[in-house]
Amino acid sequence: MDDLVAEFLTETNESLDTVDVELVRFEQDPNNAVILDNIFRLVHTVKGTCGFLGLPRLEALAHAAETVMGRFRDGETVTPEAVTLILESMDRLKVILAGLEAEGCEPAGSDEDIIARLEIAAEGPPEDAKPADSAAVMVDEPVDEPVPLDELEVAFRNAPGPEDAMAGNGAAPNAADGADGPADGAPRMGATEGGMAQQSIRVNVDTLETLITTVSELVLTRNQLLEISRNQKESDYKVPLQRLSNVTAELQEGVMKTRMQPIGNAWQKLPRIVRDLSRELGKEIELDMVGADTELDRQVLELIRDPLTHMVRNSADHGLEGPEGRREAGKPATGRIRVSAHHEGGHIIITVADDGRGLDADRIRRKALENGLASEAELDKLSEAQLHRYIFAPSFSTAETVTSVSGRGVGMDVVRSNIELIGGSIDVKSTKGEGTSFTIKIPLTLAIVSALLVECGEQRFAIPQIAVIELVRAQSGSETRIEYIKDAPVLRLRDRLLPLVRLADILGLDEGAAGAGSGEATDRILESAGFIVVLQVGSQNFGLVVDSVLHTEEIVVKPMSTLLRGLQAFSGNTILGDGSVIMILDPGGIAEAVASETGGETAGASVEDKPSVGSADNTMSLLLFRAGGRAPKAVPLELVTRLEELEVERIEHVDGRDVVQYREQLMPLVYVNSEVRLREEGQQPIIVFTDGDRAMGLVIDEIVDIVEASLDISLGSERPGVLGTAIIREVATEAVDVAHYLEQAFTDWFGVKDKEPAGRSVLLVDDSAFFRNMLAPVLRSAGYQVAPCSSAAEALTTLEAGHRFDVIVTDIEMPEMDGYAFAEKLSGHARFAGLPIVALSSHATEAAVERGRRAGFRGHVAKFDRTRLVATLEEMTRALEEAA
Amino acid sequence: MSETASDQDHREYMTVEIGEQLFGLPIEGVHDVFRPENMTSVPRSRPEIAGVLNMRGRIVTSIDMRRRLDLPPRKADETAMAVGIEANGESYGLIIDRVGEVLRLPTTSLDANPVNMDRGWAELSQGVYRLDERLMIVLDVTRVLAVLDDIAA
């Protein structure tokens, strides 16, 4: 196909998608001239280019649509019918474009039907002169005469199409604009007219893919080199290798960024779909899109586009009631569908929620029985939440009448399998009469993942880190020991019973092993040397028993060859740093194997309704390092941005303090204590902490290790910079107070922000001094007045004493009165019932969030996620302002 | 490949020994010959799958041709070799006992499989050459993989 036509197709398709979004916005906000100008210009560009390329059908159609829009610009009333008509003509344009793409020329056919209606809508024959005039005003673009190629280039570049496409490759998407409100329209126009286009270029996806593959190989080679150097005591290679390693990491990060696209790209069509549905179904629907700029891997994005669309359709069709139904239920006539996305760990969490009728557990039950999915007795044992999950079972549709919209046979089972295909999971929460909410959790990227290496039967395996919740070492005779219910191994893990499965059994590693014949012998092995990797798949938790746990490594997932693809237990394979190939375990597949072994979903079911919150509250990843003195020091790994080794020469002494140029900024260096000295030469290890765009380097002597341990501070400390002493791996370890050093690095770090009017006040409840000390400055710097309390009882006393707060942030796991009890107590109290409460926990599982919601929490935030905590608080205080 | 290999009435074969039997692999399908080292076995895979290994950054799925041909397993002191082939963009290694030489043989002298040939072997054989000393079975590499794939699916 002609290159020009090919480019035209790409751009025009993108433009038309934008028009869809903008038109829907415009319909809701007919007085917004900026949006109208945007639409008009897009359509006009399409028309102009079609004329130039000799595509009469497209040109005539675009022209007719443009004329109607011209009327709007002249102040004519915008009617839904007219908008529908224009949307229809956009659809027709797309059909013709598809034909053009397939065949290289415009497909035969007539658009007289639509054009005639458009003309009627425009009241009278279209005036040729007017649109041409406005063209001259809008975009300086040659339309009528043949022009040299380079001018056409200019026309292309000025057209918003490529802008958007480029934005799609990196920066903000159209849909983000669509979601963010009309204000965004203006700067984008400015950008189009200015020279901004030069800042991004179009790159072929294949080129990027090749680049990514190459970088993946580079990462592997780097790992290999590191492995070799690890085995050599002293080597001249170490230093340059370390640099190579850092550069590779940065390169990898940079290249991976090119894969990232805002999720809004997958949402782009939703406003149009919802609009059409609301007309078709006679329902009033409002679509909220939150977090459209959340980025994820392009490949993942493509894979979730359809499932998401399907879910929104479902919500509109099955979820929301009609206006009468809603009025009867005492709800506003307009139903709401909220699509939102945010990052959490290495995942993106997407929710599609509606405030409709909720799932009908009885109907699901009946259907499950009809389809023979479960027996009456089995169903009786299930909780409502478990019943709800049957909607993910194959060919399960609960709508009594199959509508043209969503009851087409592809149901939630297809959605689920699509999501699981990319290592994601989906769950549903529904309350009858209040609505339904689907939560999708998917990994950000598919190419490079962090994996935990374990050993079993003298063979190593990789487990994707995202599925690993914690590691437990079971020892016979101790409190954490493996027990048996008949033959099923289980572990008492805090307040719940965790089903266990031996990896050796799943993989059949014992078969053929000599001497392991008797069951007792294997049991004894199991008891004495049990490393348990606690995995979460969907809402199921189970423990995988392995022989030993090695370390974590970044691995490049390679697909298995066709001959191995039938194996349920593996999701791929990879080459490790030492050059050996290992298999990557598929937690989902193992969970299925577990379920089929135990005959049903019982493995997970026994766990999932028990609150699992707090399970990981006790342990966290800690970075151990040495800095002055023998005793190791610890800091939670989540607070650390990077570990760096800087050449000593790079460190400069300016204005009485040490600084280093780091990522084009001056980064202050702070010493843990006076005993720490800069090295004379070579590499100086530092720990980099950042907050917003500021970075600080903490100078240390050496990194010791990263461990999973609990930070139970047994001895408090009066010394600045030290929170106290904790026992970690049987060694007394000093817990470092990062906030102290941040303050030291930037005397104005909190000061400047403090001066901002602190309108809102927060009551911060946490029994751990560490977290109080960590979070209070963060909240203060975000402009809140903070009152820290060390227990729920103290918080209640403070509240009862008449102190007023706008919002409460509380830990969940606390002695005497925990977060839930605290929240319940407050909601039972007339004066505090309306006070928003946010729960803090380092491990927010679905079950925990749900339990929190029932207890009265408005939000649930991971302890270390400062950004999200601040964002949540802002959302709540804004709601307060709106309510006021 | 080389000019001679594409010669119309001649074909080049690389000979390999599996057990006592001589086999010929059409040379254009052979990517490399290597000593299989650091093999990672794949639990729960078909018995013919010897495992996966790293061959210059590519993951190679290896097939134990002795198992594939229903021959007794190699003894501990016997070394093995591997022939690297590609199919559908994936890398496979056929584990054999010894690599022989490259033979250029006239296509006309290829005999059809004898009717009493083992069914399993006949499935993988394109025919038999009567060499001076011994017989050479022409191995159909795509069948070796395809038949396995059928079983797997």
XYZ file of N, CA, C and O in Angstrom, chain A residues 398-551:
616
model
N -26.015 -14.567 34.086
C -27.125 -14.526 35.031
C -28.311 -13.723 34.536
O -29.362 -13.740 35.152
N -28.128 -12.987 33.451
C -29.249 -12.180 32.976
C -30.380 -13.115 32.574
O -30.167 -14.066 31.832
N -31.568 -12.833 33.076
C -32.694 -13.722 32.776
C -33.026 -13.642 31.295
O -33.288 -14.625 30.649
N -33.009 -12.422 30.794
C -33.234 -12.277 29.368
C -31.913 -11.932 28.724
O -31.185 -11.091 29.212
N -31.648 -12.616 27.649
C -30.399 -12.321 26.950
C -30.612 -11.080 26.110
O -31.463 -11.049 25.239
N -29.899 -10.046 26.421
C -30.072 -8.817 25.657
C -29.041 -8.774 24.548
O -28.101 -9.543 24.518
N -29.262 -7.824 23.659
C -28.332 -7.726 22.531
C -26.995 -7.174 22.988
O -26.017 -7.206 22.279
N -26.974 -6.638 24.181
C -25.765 -5.936 24.604
C -24.692 -6.869 25.125
O -23.589 -6.920 24.614
N -25.014 -7.615 26.165
C -23.920 -8.380 26.751
C -24.159 -9.876 26.835
O -23.233 -10.628 27.037
N -25.423 -10.273 26.672
C -25.664 -11.698 26.823
C -25.363 -12.485 25.566
O -26.206 -13.117 24.973
N -24.134 -12.412 25.114
C -23.832 -13.060 23.850
C -23.041 -14.344 24.027
O -22.367 -14.795 23.129
N -23.106 -14.899 25.195
C -22.412 -16.174 25.352
C -20.994 -16.004 25.866
O -20.569 -16.759 26.698
N -20.258 -15.006 25.363
C -18.967 -14.789 25.977
C -19.227 -14.075 27.285
O -19.834 -13.028 27.330
N -18.868 -14.701 28.344
C -19.220 -14.128 29.626
C -17.985 -13.811 30.423
O -16.897 -13.650 29.881
N -18.200 -13.778 31.718
C -17.109 -13.445 32.605
C -16.030 -14.520 32.605
O -14.906 -14.264 33.008
N -16.392 -15.727 32.148
C -15.359 -16.771 32.118
C -14.291 -16.440 31.092
O -13.113 -16.674 31.302
N -14.745 -15.837 29.971
C -13.788 -15.439 28.945
C -12.920 -14.291 29.469
O -11.699 -14.278 29.312
N -13.591 -13.366 30.142
C -12.859 -12.257 30.744
C -11.803 -12.808 31.702
O -10.636 -12.436 31.662
N -12.235 -13.730 32.528
C -11.315 -14.270 33.510
C -10.141 -14.985 32.834
O -8.995 -14.759 33.175
N -10.440 -15.808 31.838
C -9.330 -16.557 31.253
C -8.373 -15.621 30.526
O -7.171 -15.836 30.530
N -8.922 -14.556 29.900
C -8.035 -13.583 29.260
C -7.102 -12.940 30.264
O -5.938 -12.688 29.979
N -7.659 -12.648 31.427
C -6.857 -11.967 32.437
C -5.843 -12.925 33.053
O -4.696 -12.566 33.298
N -6.260 -14.144 33.244
C -5.328 -15.111 33.832
C -4.204 -15.476 32.871
O -3.104 -15.811 33.289
N -4.521 -15.347 31.602
C -3.519 -15.623 30.580
C -2.294 -14.735 30.749
O -1.172 -15.121 30.448
N -2.511 -13.530 31.232
C -1.383 -12.628 31.408
C -0.981 -12.555 32.877
O -0.410 -11.580 33.338
N -1.288 -13.611 33.610
C -0.835 -13.680 34.993
C -1.619 -12.807 35.930
O -1.156 -12.478 37.013
N -2.792 -12.400 35.513
C -3.596 -11.539 36.372
C -4.663 -12.335 37.090
O -4.773 -13.548 36.944
N -5.426 -11.628 37.912
C -6.532 -12.289 38.574
C -7.699 -11.322 38.631
O -7.531 -10.111 38.518
N -8.886 -11.878 38.796
C -10.071 -11.025 38.861
C -10.931 -11.500 40.012
O -10.973 -12.689 40.314
N -11.551 -10.547 40.669
C -12.454 -10.934 41.738
C -13.666 -10.011 41.715
O -13.633 -8.951 41.094
N -14.696 -10.437 42.383
C -15.913 -9.632 42.386
C -16.384 -9.442 43.819
O -16.225 -10.323 44.666
N -16.897 -8.247 44.068
C -17.503 -7.951 45.366
C -18.861 -7.342 45.040
O -18.944 -6.472 44.183
N -19.863 -7.837 45.714
C -21.162 -7.296 45.389
C -22.046 -7.276 46.622
O -21.996 -8.188 47.440
N -22.812 -6.227 46.751
C -23.781 -6.159 47.828
C -25.126 -5.930 47.182
O -25.269 -5.016 46.362
N -26.064 -6.760 47.531
C -27.360 -6.671 46.875
C -27.970 -5.292 47.095
O -27.990 -4.787 48.222
N -28.396 -4.699 46.007
C -29.020 -3.394 46.094
C -28.041 -2.241 46.094
O -28.435 -1.094 45.900
N -26.761 -2.543 46.308
C -25.809 -1.427 46.380
C -24.855 -1.371 45.205
O -24.291 -0.320 44.905
N -24.644 -2.502 44.587
C -23.767 -2.467 43.432
C -22.782 -3.607 43.389
O -22.719 -4.434 44.289
N -22.028 -3.634 42.313
C -21.067 -4.691 42.077
C -19.740 -4.054 41.700
O -19.712 -3.041 41.025
N -18.677 -4.673 42.167
C -17.377 -4.117 41.833
C -16.432 -5.253 41.454
O -16.276 -6.221 42.186
N -15.848 -5.139 40.268
C -14.876 -6.124 39.808
C -13.483 -5.545 39.986
O -13.259 -4.381 39.677
N -12.598 -6.350 40.500
C -11.227 -5.893 40.655
C -10.301 -6.798 39.865
O -10.312 -8.005 40.036
N -9.547 -6.175 39.003
C -8.580 -6.918 38.193
C -7.200 -6.536 38.667
O -6.912 -5.365 38.886
N -6.364 -7.536 38.837
C -4.993 -7.270 39.256
C -4.073 -7.898 38.232
O -4.134 -9.096 38.005
N -3.304 -7.092 37.563
C -2.419 -7.659 36.550
C -1.011 -7.112 36.695
O -0.809 -5.992 37.147
N -0.029 -7.937 36.313
C 1.346 -7.451 36.397
C 1.582 -6.331 35.398
O 0.954 -6.300 34.338
N 2.468 -5.405 35.757
C 2.722 -4.255 34.901
C 3.396 -4.645 33.606
O 3.195 -4.054 32.583
N 4.239 -5.638 33.687
C 4.950 -6.004 32.491
C 5.107 -7.517 32.431
O 5.077 -8.197 33.438
N 5.252 -7.994 31.223
C 5.347 -9.438 31.064
C 6.778 -9.886 30.821
O 7.128 -11.022 31.033
N 7.609 -8.957 30.356
C 8.909 -9.384 29.861
C 9.894 -9.721 30.974
O 10.484 -10.787 30.980
N 10.094 -8.805 31.887
C 11.076 -9.038 32.932
C 10.356 -9.032 34.272
O 9.647 -8.095 34.601
N 10.502 -10.088 35.019
C 9.838 -10.134 36.315
C 10.840 -10.501 37.388
O 11.879 -11.085 37.120
N 10.495 -10.125 38.576
C 11.322 -10.497 39.700
C 10.850 -11.866 40.171
O 9.663 -12.110 40.299
N 11.798 -12.765 40.378
C 11.406 -14.121 40.738
C 12.173 -14.607 41.965
O 13.307 -14.202 42.209
N 11.505 -15.429 42.718
C 12.128 -16.054 43.882
C 12.609 -17.430 43.431
O 11.845 -18.199 42.864
N 13.885 -17.705 43.687
C 14.398 -19.008 43.295
C 14.309 -19.956 44.483
O 14.707 -19.609 45.597
N 13.769 -21.121 44.234
C 13.662 -22.114 45.298
C 14.276 -23.413 44.795
O 14.488 -23.596 43.599
N 14.550 -24.296 45.738
C 15.131 -25.568 45.361
C 14.228 -26.688 45.852
O 13.673 -26.607 46.950
N 14.082 -27.683 45.026
C 13.258 -28.816 45.401
C 13.763 -30.018 44.636
O 13.957 -29.947 43.425
N 14.009 -31.111 45.332
C 14.527 -32.306 44.683
C 15.803 -32.001 43.920
O 15.977 -32.455 42.797
N 16.660 -31.196 44.501
C 17.945 -30.818 43.907
C 17.807 -30.096 42.583
O 18.728 -30.054 41.772
N 16.642 -29.538 42.358
C 16.453 -28.768 41.145
C 15.946 -27.389 41.527
O 15.221 -27.243 42.512
N 16.346 -26.403 40.754
C 15.899 -25.055 41.086
C 14.700 -24.652 40.240
O 14.585 -25.062 39.089
N 13.838 -23.848 40.835
C 12.677 -23.340 40.117
C 12.503 -21.866 40.460
O 12.912 -21.422 41.530
N 11.890 -21.143 39.556
C 11.616 -19.728 39.813
C 10.134 -19.548 40.076
O 9.300 -20.170 39.413
N 9.827 -18.732 41.077
C 8.427 -18.413 41.344
C 8.272 -16.902 41.161
O 9.018 -16.141 41.773
N 7.343 -16.462 40.335
C 7.159 -15.017 40.181
C 6.892 -14.372 41.552
O 6.003 -14.797 42.277
N 7.693 -13.379 41.843
C 7.639 -12.739 43.151
C 6.246 -12.167 43.456
O 5.840 -12.101 44.607
N 5.538 -11.777 42.426
C 4.254 -11.130 42.655
C 3.249 -12.045 43.327
O 2.314 -11.590 43.960
N 3.460 -13.349 43.184
C 2.497 -14.266 43.788
C 2.900 -14.621 45.218
O 2.127 -15.206 45.957
N 4.135 -14.271 45.580
C 4.642 -14.681 46.882
C 4.246 -13.671 47.953
O 4.520 -12.482 47.816
N 3.584 -14.145 48.974
C 3.176 -13.247 50.049
C 4.227 -13.225 51.134
O 4.629 -12.177 51.619
N 4.666 -14.385 51.527
C 5.695 -14.431 52.557
C 6.359 -15.798 52.558
O 5.916 -16.734 51.891
N 7.449 -15.877 53.307
C 8.157 -17.133 53.434
C 8.085 -17.550 54.894
O 8.254 -16.740 55.790
N 7.821 -18.812 55.121
C 7.733 -19.295 56.493
C 8.637 -20.514 56.593
O 8.669 -21.350 55.696
N 9.383 -20.582 57.687
C 10.179 -21.783 57.880
C 9.499 -22.619 58.945
O 9.337 -22.181 60.084
N 9.065 -23.783 58.557
C 8.385 -24.645 59.517
C 9.396 -25.600 60.141
O 10.213 -26.194 59.450
N 9.353 -25.707 61.459
C 10.260 -26.623 62.136
C 9.457 -27.521 63.046
O 8.538 -27.054 63.721
N 9.829 -28.778 63.066
C 9.078 -29.689 63.920
C 9.320 -29.310 65.372
O 10.416 -28.902 65.750
N 8.263 -29.417 66.165
C 8.398 -29.098 67.577
C 8.159 -27.630 67.876
O 7.820 -27.275 68.988
N 8.310 -26.766 66.904
C 8.094 -25.339 67.173
C 6.632 -24.994 66.928
O 5.824 -25.842 66.554
N 6.327 -23.730 67.122
C 4.942 -23.311 66.955
C 4.523 -23.385 65.478
O 3.416 -23.772 65.148
N 5.465 -23.000 64.600
C 5.173 -23.134 63.180
C 5.640 -24.505 62.729
O 6.803 -24.722 62.434
N 4.737 -25.463 62.753
C 5.087 -26.789 62.272
C 3.981 -27.291 61.371
O 2.833 -26.822 61.438
N 4.366 -28.214 60.540
C 3.389 -28.740 59.607
C 2.557 -29.802 60.318
O 3.093 -30.701 60.964
N 1.250 -29.674 60.244
C 0.363 -30.661 60.848
C -0.454 -31.328 59.753
O -0.499 -30.844 58.634
N -1.081 -32.405 60.111
C -1.823 -33.140 59.099
C -3.287 -33.309 59.477
O -3.619 -33.605 60.613
N -4.141 -33.074 58.501
C -5.536 -33.430 58.656
C -5.730 -34.588 57.697
O -5.682 -34.412 56.483
N -5.892 -35.766 58.230
C -5.744 -36.994 57.445
C -4.394 -36.902 56.739
O -3.373 -36.798 57.385
N -4.374 -36.836 55.390
C -3.075 -36.790 54.736
C -2.715 -35.392 54.246
O -1.684 -35.185 53.624
N -3.636 -34.464 54.497
C -3.411 -33.130 53.945
C -2.567 -32.281 54.886
O -2.953 -32.048 56.026
N -1.409 -31.837 54.409
C -0.571 -30.997 55.269
C -1.140 -29.582 55.378
O -1.592 -29.013 54.399
N -1.122 -29.060 56.573
C -1.599 -27.696 56.805
C -0.648 -27.016 57.774
O 0.143 -27.662 58.456
N -0.753 -25.711 57.799
C 0.100 -24.942 58.694
C -0.767 -23.929 59.424
O -1.592 -23.259 58.809
N -0.568 -23.867 60.731
C -1.242 -22.795 61.462
C -0.429 -21.536 61.251
O 0.710 -21.449 61.696
N -1.002 -20.613 60.552
C -0.276 -19.377 60.304
C -1.078 -18.255 60.952
O -2.123 -17.871 60.451
N -0.565 -17.789 62.089
C -1.293 -16.789 62.856
C -2.735 -17.248 63.075
O -2.958 -18.318 63.580
N -3.700 -16.490 62.569
C -5.065 -16.846 62.925
C -5.754 -17.695 61.870
O -6.965 -17.734 61.791
N -4.993 -18.323 61.012
C -5.693 -19.105 59.997
C -4.971 -20.410 59.719
O -3.841 -20.616 60.156
N -5.652 -21.250 58.978
C -5.103 -22.545 58.628
C -4.750 -22.514 57.152
O -5.604 -22.295 56.303
N -3.489 -22.708 56.876
C -3.031 -22.598 55.492
C -2.856 -23.988 54.895
O -2.097 -24.794 55.409
N -3.561 -24.265 53.796
C -3.345 -25.565 53.155
C -1.952 -25.579 52.519
O -1.503 -24.578 51.966
N -1.290 -26.709 52.628
C 0.053 -26.804 52.068
C 0.078 -27.802 50.931
O -0.704 -28.746 50.899
N 0.983 -27.598 50.022
C 1.178 -28.565 48.971
C 2.680 -28.680 48.755
O 3.403 -27.687 48.790
N 3.133 -29.908 48.602
C 4.563 -30.102 48.411
C 4.889 -29.978 46.932
O 4.280 -30.649 46.098
N 5.833 -29.127 46.642
C 6.221 -28.941 45.252
C 6.693 -30.275 44.665
O 6.413 -30.600 43.518
N 7.391 -31.060 45.498
C 7.901 -32.347 45.024
C 6.747 -33.237 44.563
O 6.883 -33.984 43.594
N 5.602 -33.156 45.250
C 4.445 -33.963 44.853
C 3.858 -33.456 43.550
O 3.508 -34.227 42.656
N 3.714 -32.131 43.484
C 3.126 -31.523 42.287
C 3.951 -31.893 41.062
O 3.420 -32.183 39.998
N 5.258 -31.896 41.219
C 6.130 -32.138 40.081
C 6.551 -33.600 39.975
O 7.284 -33.967 39.068
N 6.081 -34.415 40.929
C 6.439 -35.828 40.884
C 7.929 -36.052 41.040
O 8.504 -36.922 40.394
N 8.579 -35.241 41.878
C 10.029 -35.342 41.998
C 10.471 -36.519 42.870
O 11.616 -36.927 42.810
N 9.569 -37.035 43.709
C 9.946 -38.145 44.579
C 9.912 -39.480 43.867
O 10.631 -40.394 44.199
N 9.032 -39.549 42.860
C 8.904 -40.813 42.140
C 10.262 -41.155 41.568
O 10.915 -40.347 40.965
N 10.705 -42.314 41.779
C 12.006 -42.671 41.223
C 13.161 -42.334 42.133
O 14.237 -42.876 41.987
N 12.925 -41.424 43.100
C 13.993 -41.143 44.055
C 14.133 -42.356 44.952
O 13.169 -42.840 45.525
N 15.358 -42.861 45.066
C 15.560 -44.104 45.805
C 15.360 -43.891 47.293
O 15.746 -42.866 47.851
N 14.715 -44.840 47.926
C 14.620 -44.810 49.381
C 13.506 -43.939 49.920
O 13.246 -43.970 51.098
N 12.863 -43.179 49.073
C 11.806 -42.304 49.563
C 10.463 -43.005 49.457
O 9.439 -42.387 49.313
N 10.517 -44.324 49.509
C 9.326 -45.117 49.282
C 8.246 -44.936 50.320
O 7.093 -44.742 49.999
N 8.604 -44.957 51.585
C 7.565 -44.938 52.603
C 7.055 -43.529 52.853
O 7.813 -42.572 52.826
N 5.751 -43.444 53.071
C 5.132 -42.154 53.322
C 5.685 -41.493 54.562
O 5.882 -40.289 54.601
N 5.974 -42.315 55.564
C 6.467 -41.744 56.819
C 7.777 -41.008 56.619
O 8.015 -39.953 57.171
N 8.611 -41.628 55.796
C 9.918 -41.018 55.567
C 9.765 -39.630 54.952
O 10.386 -38.675 55.381
N 8.889 -39.564 53.957
C 8.717 -38.258 53.320
C 8.118 -37.261 54.296
O 8.479 -36.095 54.309
N 7.214 -37.744 55.129
C 6.616 -36.842 56.111
C 7.680 -36.269 57.035
O 7.646 -35.100 57.393
N 8.605 -37.149 57.389
C 9.634 -36.679 58.293
C 10.502 -35.615 57.618
O 10.850 -34.626 58.202
N 10.775 -35.874 56.357
C 11.547 -34.874 55.612
C 10.775 -33.562 55.603
O 11.302 -32.488 55.843
N 9.494 -33.731 55.364
C 8.623 -32.566 55.278
C 8.650 -31.763 56.569
O 8.707 -30.543 56.571
N 8.630 -32.505 57.667
C 8.571 -31.805 58.944
C 9.875 -31.124 59.303
O 9.901 -30.020 59.805
N 10.973 -31.837 59.024
C 12.234 -31.307 59.501
C 12.722 -30.138 58.660
O 13.223 -29.163 59.194
N 12.602 -30.220 57.353
C 13.140 -29.148 56.522
C 12.051 -28.543 55.668
O 11.964 -28.810 54.489
N 11.196 -27.777 56.263
C 10.093 -27.215 55.503
C 10.222 -25.717 55.294
O 10.056 -24.938 56.222
N 10.563 -25.341 54.077
C 10.440 -23.929 53.729
C 9.118 -23.784 53.025
O 8.830 -24.501 52.068
N 8.317 -22.871 53.529
C 6.999 -22.731 52.936
C 6.889 -21.377 52.262
O 7.112 -20.339 52.872
N 6.604 -21.425 50.980
C 6.396 -20.192 50.232
C 4.889 -19.970 50.198
O 4.160 -20.777 49.624
N 4.436 -18.922 50.857
C 3.002 -18.666 50.884
C 2.632 -17.911 49.614
O 3.162 -16.843 49.325
N 1.741 -18.512 48.827
C 1.378 -17.940 47.536
C -0.064 -17.472 47.561
O -0.903 -18.051 48.249
N -0.302 -16.439 46.817
C -1.678 -15.988 46.667
C -2.046 -16.033 45.191
O -1.370 -15.463 44.352
N -3.123 -16.728 44.903
C -3.632 -16.774 43.545
C -5.083 -16.366 43.632
O -5.884 -17.053 44.241
N -5.404 -15.246 43.035
C -6.744 -14.717 43.214
C -6.949 -14.480 44.688
O -6.143 -13.826 45.336
N -7.975 -15.058 45.262
C -8.172 -14.867 46.682
C -7.794 -16.130 47.452
O -8.071 -16.260 48.621
N -7.170 -17.077 46.747
C -6.733 -18.298 47.410
C -5.338 -18.140 47.955
O -4.455 -17.650 47.250
N -5.125 -18.568 49.148
C -3.769 -18.639 49.666
C -3.414 -20.092 49.900
O -4.237 -20.871 50.364
N -2.194 -20.447 49.586
C -1.730 -21.763 49.956
C -0.217 -21.727 50.096
O 0.447 -20.811 49.626
N 0.283 -22.708 50.798
C 1.719 -22.751 51.030
C 2.357 -23.827 50.174
O 1.850 -24.934 50.063
N 3.454 -23.460 49.536
C 4.170 -24.405 48.711
C 5.407 -24.826 49.492
O 6.227 -23.998 49.866
N 5.516 -26.128 49.746
C 6.650 -26.606 50.544
C 7.812 -26.933 49.618
O 7.672 -27.722 48.686
N 8.936 -26.282 49.865
C 10.118 -26.532 49.047
C 11.282 -26.914 49.954
O 11.199 -26.771 51.174
N 12.364 -27.395 49.380
C 13.504 -27.802 50.199
C 14.274 -26.607 50.726
O 14.689 -26.575 51.872
N 14.496 -25.632 49.872
C 15.171 -24.436 50.357
C 14.822 -23.248 49.474
O 14.344 -23.399 48.353
N 15.065 -22.080 50.054
C 14.784 -20.838 49.345
C 16.124 -20.195 49.057
O 16.948 -20.056 49.955
N 16.378 -19.864 47.808
C 17.690 -19.335 47.461
C 17.716 -17.809 47.524
O 17.945 -17.231 48.555
N 17.416 -17.145 46.454
C 17.424 -15.689 46.461
C 16.455 -15.206 45.393
O 15.811 -16.005 44.724
